[in-house]
PDB file of C-alpha atoms in Angstrom:
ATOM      1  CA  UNK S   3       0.463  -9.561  -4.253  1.00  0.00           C
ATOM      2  CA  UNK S   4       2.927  -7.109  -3.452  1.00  0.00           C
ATOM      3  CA  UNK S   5       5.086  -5.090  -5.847  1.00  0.00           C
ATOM      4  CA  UNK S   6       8.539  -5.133  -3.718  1.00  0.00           C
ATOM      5  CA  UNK S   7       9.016  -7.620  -0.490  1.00  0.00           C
ATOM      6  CA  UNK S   8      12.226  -6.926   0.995  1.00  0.00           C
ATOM      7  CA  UNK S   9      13.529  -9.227   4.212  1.00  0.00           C
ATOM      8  CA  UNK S  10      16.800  -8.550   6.579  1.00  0.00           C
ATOM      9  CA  UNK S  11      18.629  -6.804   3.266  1.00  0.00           C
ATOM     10  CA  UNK S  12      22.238  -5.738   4.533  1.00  0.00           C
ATOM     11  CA  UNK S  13      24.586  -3.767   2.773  1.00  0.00           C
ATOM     12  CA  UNK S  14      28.074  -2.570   3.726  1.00  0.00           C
ATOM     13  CA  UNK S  15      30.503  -0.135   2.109  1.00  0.00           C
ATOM     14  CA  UNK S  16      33.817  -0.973   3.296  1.00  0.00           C
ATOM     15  CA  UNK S  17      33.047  -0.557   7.111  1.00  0.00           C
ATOM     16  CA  UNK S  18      30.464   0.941   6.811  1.00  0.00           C
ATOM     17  CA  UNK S  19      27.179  -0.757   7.621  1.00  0.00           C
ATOM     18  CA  UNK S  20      24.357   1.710   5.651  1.00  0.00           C
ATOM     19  CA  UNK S  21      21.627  -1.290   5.617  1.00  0.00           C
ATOM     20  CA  UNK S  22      21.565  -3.482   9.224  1.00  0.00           C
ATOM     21  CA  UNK S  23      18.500  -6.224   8.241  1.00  0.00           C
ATOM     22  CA  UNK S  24      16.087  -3.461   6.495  1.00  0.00           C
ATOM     23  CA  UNK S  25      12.258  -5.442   5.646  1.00  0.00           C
ATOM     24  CA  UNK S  26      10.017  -3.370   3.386  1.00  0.00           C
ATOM     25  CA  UNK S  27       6.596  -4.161   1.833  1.00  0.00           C
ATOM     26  CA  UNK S  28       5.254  -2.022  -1.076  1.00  0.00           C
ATOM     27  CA  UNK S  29       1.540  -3.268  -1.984  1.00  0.00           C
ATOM     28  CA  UNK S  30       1.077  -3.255  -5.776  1.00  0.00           C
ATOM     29  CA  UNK S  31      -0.609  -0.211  -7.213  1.00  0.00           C
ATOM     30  CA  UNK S  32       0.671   2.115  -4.642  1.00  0.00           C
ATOM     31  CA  UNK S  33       2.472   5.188  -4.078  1.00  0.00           C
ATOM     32  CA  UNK S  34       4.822   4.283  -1.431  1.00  0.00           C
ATOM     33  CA  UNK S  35       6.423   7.472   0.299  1.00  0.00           C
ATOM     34  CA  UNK S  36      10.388   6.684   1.324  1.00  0.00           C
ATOM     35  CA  UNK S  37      10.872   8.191   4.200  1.00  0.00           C
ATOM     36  CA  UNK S  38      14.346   9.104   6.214  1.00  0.00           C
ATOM     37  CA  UNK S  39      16.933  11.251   6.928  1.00  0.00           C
ATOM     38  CA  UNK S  40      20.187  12.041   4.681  1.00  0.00           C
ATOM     39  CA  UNK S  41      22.364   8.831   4.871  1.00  0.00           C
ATOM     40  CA  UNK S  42      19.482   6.524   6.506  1.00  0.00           C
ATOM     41  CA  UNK S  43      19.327   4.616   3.561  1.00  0.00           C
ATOM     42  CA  UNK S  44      16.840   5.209   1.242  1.00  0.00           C
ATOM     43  CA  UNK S  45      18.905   5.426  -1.712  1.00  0.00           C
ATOM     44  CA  UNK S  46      20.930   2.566  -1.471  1.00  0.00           C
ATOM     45  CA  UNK S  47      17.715   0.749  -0.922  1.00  0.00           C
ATOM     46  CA  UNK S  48      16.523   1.944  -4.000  1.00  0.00           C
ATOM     47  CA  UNK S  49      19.533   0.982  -5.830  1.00  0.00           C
ATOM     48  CA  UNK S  50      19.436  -2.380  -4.579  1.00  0.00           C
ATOM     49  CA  UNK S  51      15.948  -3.133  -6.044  1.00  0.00           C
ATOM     50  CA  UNK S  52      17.216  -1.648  -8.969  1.00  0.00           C
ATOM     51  CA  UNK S  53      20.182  -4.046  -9.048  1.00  0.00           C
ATOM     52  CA  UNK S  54      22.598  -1.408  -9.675  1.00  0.00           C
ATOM     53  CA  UNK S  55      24.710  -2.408  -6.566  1.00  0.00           C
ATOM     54  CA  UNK S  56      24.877  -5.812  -5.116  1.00  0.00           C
ATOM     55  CA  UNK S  57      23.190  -6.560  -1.090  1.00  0.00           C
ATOM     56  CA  UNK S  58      26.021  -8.184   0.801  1.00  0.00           C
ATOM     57  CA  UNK S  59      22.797 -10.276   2.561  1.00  0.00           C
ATOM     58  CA  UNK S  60      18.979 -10.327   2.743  1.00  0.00           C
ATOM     59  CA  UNK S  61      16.280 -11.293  -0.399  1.00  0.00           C
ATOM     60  CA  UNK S  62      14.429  -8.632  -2.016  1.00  0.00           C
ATOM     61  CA  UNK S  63      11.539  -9.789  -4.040  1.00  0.00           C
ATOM     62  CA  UNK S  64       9.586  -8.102  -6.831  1.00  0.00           C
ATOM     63  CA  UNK S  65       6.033  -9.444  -7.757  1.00  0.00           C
ATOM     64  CA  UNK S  66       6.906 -12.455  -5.844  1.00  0.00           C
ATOM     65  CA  UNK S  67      10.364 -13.466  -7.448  1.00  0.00           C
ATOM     66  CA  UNK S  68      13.623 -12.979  -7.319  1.00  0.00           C
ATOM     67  CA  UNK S  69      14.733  -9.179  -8.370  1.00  0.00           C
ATOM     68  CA  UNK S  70      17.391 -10.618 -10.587  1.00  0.00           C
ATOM     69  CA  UNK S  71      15.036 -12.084 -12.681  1.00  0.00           C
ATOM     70  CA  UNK S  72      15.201 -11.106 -16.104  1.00  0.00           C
ATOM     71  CA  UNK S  73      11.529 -10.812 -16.718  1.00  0.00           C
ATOM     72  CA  UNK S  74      11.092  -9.062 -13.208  1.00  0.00           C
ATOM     73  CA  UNK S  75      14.004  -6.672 -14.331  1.00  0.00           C
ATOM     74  CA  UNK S  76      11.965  -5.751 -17.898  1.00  0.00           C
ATOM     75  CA  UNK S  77       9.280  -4.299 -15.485  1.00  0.00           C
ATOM     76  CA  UNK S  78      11.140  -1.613 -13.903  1.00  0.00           C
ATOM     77  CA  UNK S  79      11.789   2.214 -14.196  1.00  0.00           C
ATOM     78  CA  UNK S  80      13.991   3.711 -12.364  1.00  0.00           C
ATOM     79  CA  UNK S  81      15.052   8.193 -12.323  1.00  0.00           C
ATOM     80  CA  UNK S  82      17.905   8.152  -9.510  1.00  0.00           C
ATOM     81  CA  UNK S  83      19.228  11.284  -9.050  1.00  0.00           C
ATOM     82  CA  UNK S  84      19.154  12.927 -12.550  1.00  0.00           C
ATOM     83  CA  UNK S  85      18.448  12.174 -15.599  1.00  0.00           C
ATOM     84  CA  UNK S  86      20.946  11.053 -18.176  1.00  0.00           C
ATOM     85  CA  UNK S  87      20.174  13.037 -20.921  1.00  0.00           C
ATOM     86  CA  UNK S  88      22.391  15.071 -23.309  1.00  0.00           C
ATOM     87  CA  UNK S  89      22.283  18.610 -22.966  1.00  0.00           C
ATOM     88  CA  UNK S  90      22.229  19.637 -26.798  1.00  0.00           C
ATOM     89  CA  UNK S  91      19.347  17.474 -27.472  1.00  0.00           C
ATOM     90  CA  UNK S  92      16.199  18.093 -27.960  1.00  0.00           C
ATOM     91  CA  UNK S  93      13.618  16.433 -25.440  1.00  0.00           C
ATOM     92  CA  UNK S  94      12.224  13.969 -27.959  1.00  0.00           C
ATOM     93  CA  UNK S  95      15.335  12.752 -29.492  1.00  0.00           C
ATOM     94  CA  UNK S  96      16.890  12.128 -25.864  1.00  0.00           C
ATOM     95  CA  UNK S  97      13.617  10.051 -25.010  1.00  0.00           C
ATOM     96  CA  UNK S  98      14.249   8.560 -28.688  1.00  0.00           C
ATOM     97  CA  UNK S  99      17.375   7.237 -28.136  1.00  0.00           C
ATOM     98  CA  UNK S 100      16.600   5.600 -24.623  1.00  0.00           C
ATOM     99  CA  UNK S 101      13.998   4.035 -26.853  1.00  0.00           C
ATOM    100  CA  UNK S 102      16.511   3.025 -29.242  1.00  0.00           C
ATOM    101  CA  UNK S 103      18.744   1.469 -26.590  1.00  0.00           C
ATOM    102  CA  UNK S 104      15.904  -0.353 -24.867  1.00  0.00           C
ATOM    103  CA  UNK S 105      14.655  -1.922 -28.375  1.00  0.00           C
ATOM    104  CA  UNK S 106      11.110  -0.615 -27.876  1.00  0.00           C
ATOM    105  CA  UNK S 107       9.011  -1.264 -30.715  1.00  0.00           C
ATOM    106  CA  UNK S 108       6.769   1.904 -32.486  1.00  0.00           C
ATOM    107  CA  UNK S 109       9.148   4.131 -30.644  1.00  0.00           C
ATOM    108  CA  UNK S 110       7.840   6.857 -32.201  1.00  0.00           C
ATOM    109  CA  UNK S 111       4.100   6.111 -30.495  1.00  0.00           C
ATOM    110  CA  UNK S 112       5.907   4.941 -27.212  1.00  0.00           C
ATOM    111  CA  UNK S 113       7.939   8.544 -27.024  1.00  0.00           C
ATOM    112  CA  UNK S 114       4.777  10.551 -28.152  1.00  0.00           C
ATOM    113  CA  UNK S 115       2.683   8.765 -25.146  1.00  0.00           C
ATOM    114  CA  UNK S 116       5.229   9.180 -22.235  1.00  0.00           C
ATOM    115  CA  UNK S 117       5.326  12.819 -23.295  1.00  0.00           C
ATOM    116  CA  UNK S 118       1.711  12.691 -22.683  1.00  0.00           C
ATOM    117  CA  UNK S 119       1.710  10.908 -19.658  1.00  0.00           C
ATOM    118  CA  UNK S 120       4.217  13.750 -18.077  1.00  0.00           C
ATOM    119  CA  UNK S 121       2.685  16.709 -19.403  1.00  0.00           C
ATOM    120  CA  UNK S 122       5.308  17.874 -22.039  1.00  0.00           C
ATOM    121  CA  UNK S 123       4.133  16.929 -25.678  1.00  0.00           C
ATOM    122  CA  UNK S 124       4.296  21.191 -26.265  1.00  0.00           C
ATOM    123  CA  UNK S 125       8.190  20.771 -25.052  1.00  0.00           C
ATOM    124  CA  UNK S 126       9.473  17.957 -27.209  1.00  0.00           C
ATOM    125  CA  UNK S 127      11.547  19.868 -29.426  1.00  0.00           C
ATOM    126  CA  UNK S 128      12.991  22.122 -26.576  1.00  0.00           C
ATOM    127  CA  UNK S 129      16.846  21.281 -25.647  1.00  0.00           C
ATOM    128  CA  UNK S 130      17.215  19.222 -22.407  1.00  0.00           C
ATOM    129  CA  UNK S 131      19.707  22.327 -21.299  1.00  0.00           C
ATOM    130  CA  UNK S 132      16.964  24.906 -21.470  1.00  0.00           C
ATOM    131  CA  UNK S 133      14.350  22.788 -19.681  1.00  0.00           C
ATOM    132  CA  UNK S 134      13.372  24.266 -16.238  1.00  0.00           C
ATOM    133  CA  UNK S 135      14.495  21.830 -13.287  1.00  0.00           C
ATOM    134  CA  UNK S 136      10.889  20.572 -13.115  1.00  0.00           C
ATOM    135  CA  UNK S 137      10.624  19.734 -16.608  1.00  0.00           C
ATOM    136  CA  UNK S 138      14.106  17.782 -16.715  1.00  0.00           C
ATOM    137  CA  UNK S 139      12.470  15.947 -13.422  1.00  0.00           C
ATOM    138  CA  UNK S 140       9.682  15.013 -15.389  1.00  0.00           C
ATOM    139  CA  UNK S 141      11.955  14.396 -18.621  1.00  0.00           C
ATOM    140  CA  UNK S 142      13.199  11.291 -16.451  1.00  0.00           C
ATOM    141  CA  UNK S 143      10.011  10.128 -15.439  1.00  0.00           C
ATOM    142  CA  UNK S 144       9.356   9.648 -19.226  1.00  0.00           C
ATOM    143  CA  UNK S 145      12.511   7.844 -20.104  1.00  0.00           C
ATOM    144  CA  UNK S 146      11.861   5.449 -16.517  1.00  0.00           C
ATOM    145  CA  UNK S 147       8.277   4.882 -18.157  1.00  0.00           C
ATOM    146  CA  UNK S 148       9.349   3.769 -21.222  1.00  0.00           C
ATOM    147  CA  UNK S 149       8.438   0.104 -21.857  1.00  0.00           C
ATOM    148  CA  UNK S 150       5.635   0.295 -19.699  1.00  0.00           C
ATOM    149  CA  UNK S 151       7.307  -0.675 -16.609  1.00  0.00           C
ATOM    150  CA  UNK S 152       4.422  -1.883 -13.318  1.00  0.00           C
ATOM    151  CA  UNK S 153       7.386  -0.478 -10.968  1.00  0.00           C
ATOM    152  CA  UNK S 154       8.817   3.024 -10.674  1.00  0.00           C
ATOM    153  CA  UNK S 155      11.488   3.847  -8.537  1.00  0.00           C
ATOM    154  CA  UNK S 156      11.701   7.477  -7.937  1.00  0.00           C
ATOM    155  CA  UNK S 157      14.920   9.527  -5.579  1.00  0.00           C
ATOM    156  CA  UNK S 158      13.939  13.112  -4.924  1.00  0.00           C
ATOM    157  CA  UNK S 159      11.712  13.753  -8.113  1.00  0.00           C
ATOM    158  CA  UNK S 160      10.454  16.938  -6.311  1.00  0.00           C
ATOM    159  CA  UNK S 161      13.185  17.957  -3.932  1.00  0.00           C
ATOM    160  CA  UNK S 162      13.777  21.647  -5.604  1.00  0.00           C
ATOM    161  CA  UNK S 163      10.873  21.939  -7.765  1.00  0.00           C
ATOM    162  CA  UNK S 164       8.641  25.769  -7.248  1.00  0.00           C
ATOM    163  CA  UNK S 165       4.831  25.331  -6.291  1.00  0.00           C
ATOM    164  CA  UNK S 166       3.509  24.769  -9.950  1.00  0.00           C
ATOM    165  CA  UNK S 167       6.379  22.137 -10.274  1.00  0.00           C
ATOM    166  CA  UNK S 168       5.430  20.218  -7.593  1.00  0.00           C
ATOM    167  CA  UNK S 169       1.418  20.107  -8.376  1.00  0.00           C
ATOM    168  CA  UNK S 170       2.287  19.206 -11.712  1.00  0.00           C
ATOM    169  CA  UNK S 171       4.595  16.225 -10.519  1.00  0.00           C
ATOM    170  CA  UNK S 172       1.451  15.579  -8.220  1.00  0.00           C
ATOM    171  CA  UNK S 173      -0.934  14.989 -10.930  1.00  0.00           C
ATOM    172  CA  UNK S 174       1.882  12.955 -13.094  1.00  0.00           C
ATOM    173  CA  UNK S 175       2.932  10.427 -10.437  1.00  0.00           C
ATOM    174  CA  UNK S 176      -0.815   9.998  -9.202  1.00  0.00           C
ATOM    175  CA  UNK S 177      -1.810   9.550 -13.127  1.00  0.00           C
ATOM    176  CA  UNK S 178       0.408   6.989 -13.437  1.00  0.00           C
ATOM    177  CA  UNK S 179      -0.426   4.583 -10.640  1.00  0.00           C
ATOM    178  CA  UNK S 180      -4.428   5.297 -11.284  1.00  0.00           C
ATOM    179  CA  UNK S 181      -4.547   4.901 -15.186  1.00  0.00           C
ATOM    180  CA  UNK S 182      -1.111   2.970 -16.135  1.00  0.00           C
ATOM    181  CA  UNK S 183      -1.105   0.557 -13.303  1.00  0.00           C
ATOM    182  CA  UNK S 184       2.136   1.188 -12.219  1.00  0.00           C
ATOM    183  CA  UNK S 185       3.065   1.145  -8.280  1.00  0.00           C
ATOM    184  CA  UNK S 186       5.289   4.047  -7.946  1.00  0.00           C
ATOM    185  CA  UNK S 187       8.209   4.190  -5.035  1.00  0.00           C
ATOM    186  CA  UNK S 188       9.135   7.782  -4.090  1.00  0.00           C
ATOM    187  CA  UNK S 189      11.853   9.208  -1.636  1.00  0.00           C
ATOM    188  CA  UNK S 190      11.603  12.739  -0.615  1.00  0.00           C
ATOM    189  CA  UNK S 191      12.156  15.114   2.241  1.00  0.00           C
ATOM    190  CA  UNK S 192       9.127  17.376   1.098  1.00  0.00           C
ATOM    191  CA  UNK S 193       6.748  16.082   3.628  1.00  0.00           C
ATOM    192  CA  UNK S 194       4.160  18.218   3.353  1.00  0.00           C
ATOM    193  CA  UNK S 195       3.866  17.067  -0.522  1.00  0.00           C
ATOM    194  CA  UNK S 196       4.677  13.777  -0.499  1.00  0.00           C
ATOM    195  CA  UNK S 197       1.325  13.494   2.078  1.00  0.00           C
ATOM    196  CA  UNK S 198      -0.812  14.616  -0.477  1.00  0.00           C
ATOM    197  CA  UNK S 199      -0.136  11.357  -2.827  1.00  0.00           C
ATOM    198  CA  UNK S 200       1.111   8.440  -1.200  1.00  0.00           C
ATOM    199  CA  UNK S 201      -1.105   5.490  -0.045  1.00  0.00           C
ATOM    200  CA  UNK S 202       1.967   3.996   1.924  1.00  0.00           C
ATOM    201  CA  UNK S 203       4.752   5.039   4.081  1.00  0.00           C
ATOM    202  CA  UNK S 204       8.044   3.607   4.963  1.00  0.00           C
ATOM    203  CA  UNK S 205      10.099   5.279   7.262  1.00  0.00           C
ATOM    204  CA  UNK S 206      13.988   4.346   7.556  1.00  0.00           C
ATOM    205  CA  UNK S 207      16.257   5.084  10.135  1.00  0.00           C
ATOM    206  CA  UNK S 208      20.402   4.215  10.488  1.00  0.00           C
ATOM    207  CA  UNK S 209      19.779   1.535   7.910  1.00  0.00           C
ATOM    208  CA  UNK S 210      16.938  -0.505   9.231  1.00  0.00           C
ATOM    209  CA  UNK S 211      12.609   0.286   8.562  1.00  0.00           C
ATOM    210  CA  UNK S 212      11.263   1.611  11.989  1.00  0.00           C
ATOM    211  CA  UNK S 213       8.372   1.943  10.371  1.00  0.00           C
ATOM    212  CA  UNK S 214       5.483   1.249   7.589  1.00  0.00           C
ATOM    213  CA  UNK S 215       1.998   2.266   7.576  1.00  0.00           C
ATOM    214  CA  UNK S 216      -1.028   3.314   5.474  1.00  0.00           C
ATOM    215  CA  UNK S 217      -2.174   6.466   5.225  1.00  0.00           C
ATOM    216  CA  UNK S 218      -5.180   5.688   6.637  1.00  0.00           C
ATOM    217  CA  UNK S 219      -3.583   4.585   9.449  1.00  0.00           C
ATOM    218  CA  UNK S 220      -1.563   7.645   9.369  1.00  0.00           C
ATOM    219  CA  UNK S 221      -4.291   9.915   9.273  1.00  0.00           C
ATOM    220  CA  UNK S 222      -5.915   7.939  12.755  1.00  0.00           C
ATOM    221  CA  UNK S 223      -2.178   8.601  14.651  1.00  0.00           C
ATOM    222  CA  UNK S 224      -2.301  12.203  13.902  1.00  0.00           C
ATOM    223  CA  UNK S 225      -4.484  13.682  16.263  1.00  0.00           C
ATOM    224  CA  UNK S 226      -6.576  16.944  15.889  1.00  0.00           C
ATOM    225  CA  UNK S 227      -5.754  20.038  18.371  1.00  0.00           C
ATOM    226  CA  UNK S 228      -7.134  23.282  19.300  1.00  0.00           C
ATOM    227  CA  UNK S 229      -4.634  25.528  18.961  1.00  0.00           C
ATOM    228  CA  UNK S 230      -5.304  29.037  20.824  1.00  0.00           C
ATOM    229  CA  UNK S 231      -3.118  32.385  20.990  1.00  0.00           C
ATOM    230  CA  UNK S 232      -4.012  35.450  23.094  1.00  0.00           C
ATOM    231  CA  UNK S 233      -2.729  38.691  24.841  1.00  0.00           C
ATOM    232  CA  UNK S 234      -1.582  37.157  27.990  1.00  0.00           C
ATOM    233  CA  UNK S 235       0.345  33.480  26.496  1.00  0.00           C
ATOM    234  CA  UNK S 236       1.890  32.561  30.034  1.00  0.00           C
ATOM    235  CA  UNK S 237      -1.554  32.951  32.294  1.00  0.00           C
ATOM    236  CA  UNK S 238      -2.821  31.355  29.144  1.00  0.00           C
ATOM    237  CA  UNK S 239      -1.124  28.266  29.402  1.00  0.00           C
ATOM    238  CA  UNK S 240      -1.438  28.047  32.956  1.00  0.00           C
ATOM    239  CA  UNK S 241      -4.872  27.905  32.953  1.00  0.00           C
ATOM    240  CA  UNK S 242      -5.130  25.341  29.847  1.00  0.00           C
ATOM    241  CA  UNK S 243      -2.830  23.028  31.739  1.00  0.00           C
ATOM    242  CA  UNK S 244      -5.131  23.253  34.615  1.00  0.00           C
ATOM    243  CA  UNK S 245      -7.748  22.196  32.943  1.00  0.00           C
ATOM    244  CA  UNK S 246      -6.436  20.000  30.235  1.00  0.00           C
ATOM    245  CA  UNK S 247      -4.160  16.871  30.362  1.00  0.00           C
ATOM    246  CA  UNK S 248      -2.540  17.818  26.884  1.00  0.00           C
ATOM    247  CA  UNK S 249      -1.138  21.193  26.365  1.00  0.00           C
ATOM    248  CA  UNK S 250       1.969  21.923  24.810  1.00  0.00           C
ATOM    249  CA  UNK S 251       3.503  25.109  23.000  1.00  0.00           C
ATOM    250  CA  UNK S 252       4.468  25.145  19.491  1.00  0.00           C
ATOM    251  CA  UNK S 253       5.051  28.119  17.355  1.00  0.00           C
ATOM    252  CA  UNK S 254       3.765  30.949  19.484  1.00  0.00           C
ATOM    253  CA  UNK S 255       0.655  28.569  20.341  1.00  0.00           C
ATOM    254  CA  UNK S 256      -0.682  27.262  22.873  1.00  0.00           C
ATOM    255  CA  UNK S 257      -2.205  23.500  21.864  1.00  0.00           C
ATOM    256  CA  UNK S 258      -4.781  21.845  23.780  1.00  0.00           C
ATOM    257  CA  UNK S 259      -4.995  17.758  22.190  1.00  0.00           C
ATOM    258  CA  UNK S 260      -8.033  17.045  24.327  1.00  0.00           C
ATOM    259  CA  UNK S 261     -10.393  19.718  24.207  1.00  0.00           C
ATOM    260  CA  UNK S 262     -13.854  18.939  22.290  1.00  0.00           C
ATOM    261  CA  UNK S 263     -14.618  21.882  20.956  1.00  0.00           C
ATOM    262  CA  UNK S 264     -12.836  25.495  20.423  1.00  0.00           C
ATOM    263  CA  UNK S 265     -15.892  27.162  21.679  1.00  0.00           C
ATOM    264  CA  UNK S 266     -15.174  25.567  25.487  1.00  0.00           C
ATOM    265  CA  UNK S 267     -11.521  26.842  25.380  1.00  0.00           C
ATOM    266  CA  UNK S 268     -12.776  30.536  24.300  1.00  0.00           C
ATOM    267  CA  UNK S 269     -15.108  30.577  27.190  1.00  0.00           C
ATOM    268  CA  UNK S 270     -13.504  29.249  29.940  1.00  0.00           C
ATOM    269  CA  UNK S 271     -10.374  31.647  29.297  1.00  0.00           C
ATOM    270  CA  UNK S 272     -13.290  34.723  29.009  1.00  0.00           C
ATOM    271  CA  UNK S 273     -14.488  33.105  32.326  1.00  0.00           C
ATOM    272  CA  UNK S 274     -10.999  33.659  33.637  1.00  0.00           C
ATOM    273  CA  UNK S 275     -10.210  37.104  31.903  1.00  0.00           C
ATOM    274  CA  UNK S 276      -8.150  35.764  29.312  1.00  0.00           C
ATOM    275  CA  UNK S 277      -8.785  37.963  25.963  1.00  0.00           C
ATOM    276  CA  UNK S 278      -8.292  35.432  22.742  1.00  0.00           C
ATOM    277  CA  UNK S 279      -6.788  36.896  19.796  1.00  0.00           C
ATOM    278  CA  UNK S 280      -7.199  33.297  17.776  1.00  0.00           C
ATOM    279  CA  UNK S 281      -7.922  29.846  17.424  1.00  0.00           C
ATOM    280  CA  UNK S 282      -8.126  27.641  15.449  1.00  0.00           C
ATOM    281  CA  UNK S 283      -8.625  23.785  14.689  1.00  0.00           C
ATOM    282  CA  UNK S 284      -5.707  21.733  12.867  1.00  0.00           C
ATOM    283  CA  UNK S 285      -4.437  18.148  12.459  1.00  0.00           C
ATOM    284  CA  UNK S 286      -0.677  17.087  12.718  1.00  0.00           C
ATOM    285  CA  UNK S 287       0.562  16.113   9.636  1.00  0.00           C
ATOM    286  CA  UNK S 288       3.344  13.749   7.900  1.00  0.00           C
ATOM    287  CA  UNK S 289       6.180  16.373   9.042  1.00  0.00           C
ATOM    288  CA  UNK S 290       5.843  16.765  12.427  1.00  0.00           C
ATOM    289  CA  UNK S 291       4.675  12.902  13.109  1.00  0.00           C
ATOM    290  CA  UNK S 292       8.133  11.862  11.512  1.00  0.00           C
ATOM    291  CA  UNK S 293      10.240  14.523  13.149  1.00  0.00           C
ATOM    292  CA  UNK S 294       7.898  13.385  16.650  1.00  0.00           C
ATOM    293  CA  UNK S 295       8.748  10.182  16.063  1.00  0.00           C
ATOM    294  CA  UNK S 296      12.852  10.371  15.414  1.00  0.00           C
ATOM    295  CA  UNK S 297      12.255  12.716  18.574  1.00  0.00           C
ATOM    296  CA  UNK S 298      11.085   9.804  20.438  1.00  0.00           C
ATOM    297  CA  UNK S 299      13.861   7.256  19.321  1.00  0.00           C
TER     298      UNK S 299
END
C-alpha cells in the first residue's frame, strides 16, 4: 500500500497555475525527499494533502482513500513552515496544550514520549523564545507527532539548522519512520543532507513531478569518476579527451567518467610528461544530479 497516491492534482491561484496535473507516489514507511526549486510547488502540494487549501482538480489519496476522510485526516502530522507555539511558554506546556486541543488521552505520557522521540526531554521547561532554531524545528516535529500520526508532512525542517542541528534532525526523522512506523514526507533544498535519509525522491518542476525514484535507483544513475588535477590543466585535458570519451571540467578538475582505474590515468599522463598533483575517486551525488537534470530540461 502506499501512504500518499496523488493523480493529475491542479491548483490555481487566481491566474496563476502553481500545480498543472502533478502525480506523486509515497510508499508507506518511507522517507520521501521533496524535491524542487522555490515556487515549483512543493509546498502547496504539501498543503493540499494536508487539506489546508482546496485542489481546484485531481484526487489525492492517503492509505488508499480519500484525503478528506475523517479517519485518514486523524493520521496526519503536519510542521509547515514554523511552529505555532507561544513564545513565553515553556516547551512542555506548548506541546501540552496542542495535546489539550487535540483531546489526546494521558497527555501527560503522550508529551513526555514525543519529547523523547525528538531528543529534548532535558529542554521541556525551557521557553519556546530561548530555544535555538534547531530545537524550535524539532519542537514542531513533537507537536506534528502527537497522536501518533503514520504520516508526517515536513516543509524545510532543516533549511537553517548548523551541522549538529542537522545530524540530530537526521537521527529524529530516521527514528521515527524505523521504530514509530510513520512514513515521513520532507521538502528541502539541503541536498547533500536530505541524501543521507530518504528512501524516495520526488522531484517537481513548474508545478508538475518530472520525476520519482528510489534511492537505489539513484545511487545506479550517479556514476563514479576519476577526478585528476595537475601542474599543466590545459595539456591535461587534452590528453584525457584523447583518450577518453568522457571528460569534462568541474571545479578546477579535470573528470574522466570512463576510466577503470586512477592508477591508468596517473600513468599514461607520466607517459606523456604530465606531473599529477591529485586524484581522486568520487560519485555524483543528489545535488549535482538534480541541478544536471533541470540543466537538461
Amino acid at each position: 500500500m502506499n501512504a500518499i497516491e496523488i493523480r493529475n492534482l491542479t491548483k490555481n491561484f487566481g491566474q496563476k497555475q502553481a500545480l498543472s496535473g502533478l502525480n506523486m507516489t509515497v510508499p508507506v514507511g518511507s522517507i520521501y525527499g521533496f524535491i524542487g526549486e522555490n515556487g515549483s510547488g512543493k509546498s502547496t502540494t504539501e498543503k493540499l494533502i494536508c487539506g489546508l487549501i482546496i485542489p481546484n482538480g485531481g484526487e489525492i489519496k492517503l492509505f488508499g482513500r480519500d484525503y478528506k476522510d475523517i479517519d485518514v485526516r486523524a493520521k496526519i502530522g503536519v510542521l509547515i513552515e514554523q511552529p505555532g507555539c507561544f513564545p513565553n511558554y515553556s516547551v512542555w506546556n506548548n506541546l501540552m496544550l496542542q495535546a489539550t486541543n487535540l483531546s489526546i488521552p494521558n497527555a501527560e505520557e503522550e508529551v513526555r514520549k514525543v519529547l523523547k522521540v525528538v531528543r529534548m526531554e532535558g529542554s521541556a521547561s525551557n521557553k519556546f523564545k530561548n530555544c535555538s532554531l534547531g530545537m524550535k524545528q524539532r519542537i514542531g516535529i513533537a507537536m506534528a507527532l502527537l497522536g501518533n500520526p503514520t504520516l508526517l508532512v515536513l516543509d524545510e525542517p532543516i533549511n537553517g539548522l548548523d551541522v549538529d542541528g542537522m545530524r540530530i534532525m537526521r537521527e529524529v526523522l530516521v527514528d521515527i519512520t524505523k521504530n514509530y512506523q510513520c512514513t515521513v514526507v520532507i521538502s528541502s533544498h539541503v541536498l547533500g543532507e536530505l541524501e543521507k535519509i530518504a528512501t524516495h525522491y520526488g522531484i517537481v518542476r513548474g508545478g508538475k513531478m518530472i520525476k520519482e525514484m528510489t534511492a537505489e535507483e539513484l545511487e545506479k544513475e550517479c556514476p563514479t569518476f576519476v577526478a585528476v588535477q595537475a601542474k599543466d590543466m590545459h595539456k591535461t585535458k587534452e590528453l584525457l579527451i584523447d583518450k577518453y570519451s568522457k571528460v569534462k571540467e568541474v571545479n578546477d578538475y579535470i573528470r574522466v567518467y570512463d576510466a577503470k582505474t586512477p592508477e591508468e590515468i596517473v600513468t599514461y599522463l607520466y607517459e606523456n610528461k604530465i606531473i599529477v598533483t591529485e586524484i581522486k575517486t568520487e560519485k555524483i551525488g543528489l545535488e549535482e544530479y538534480y541541478i544536471n537534470l533541470m540543466e537538461a530540461r
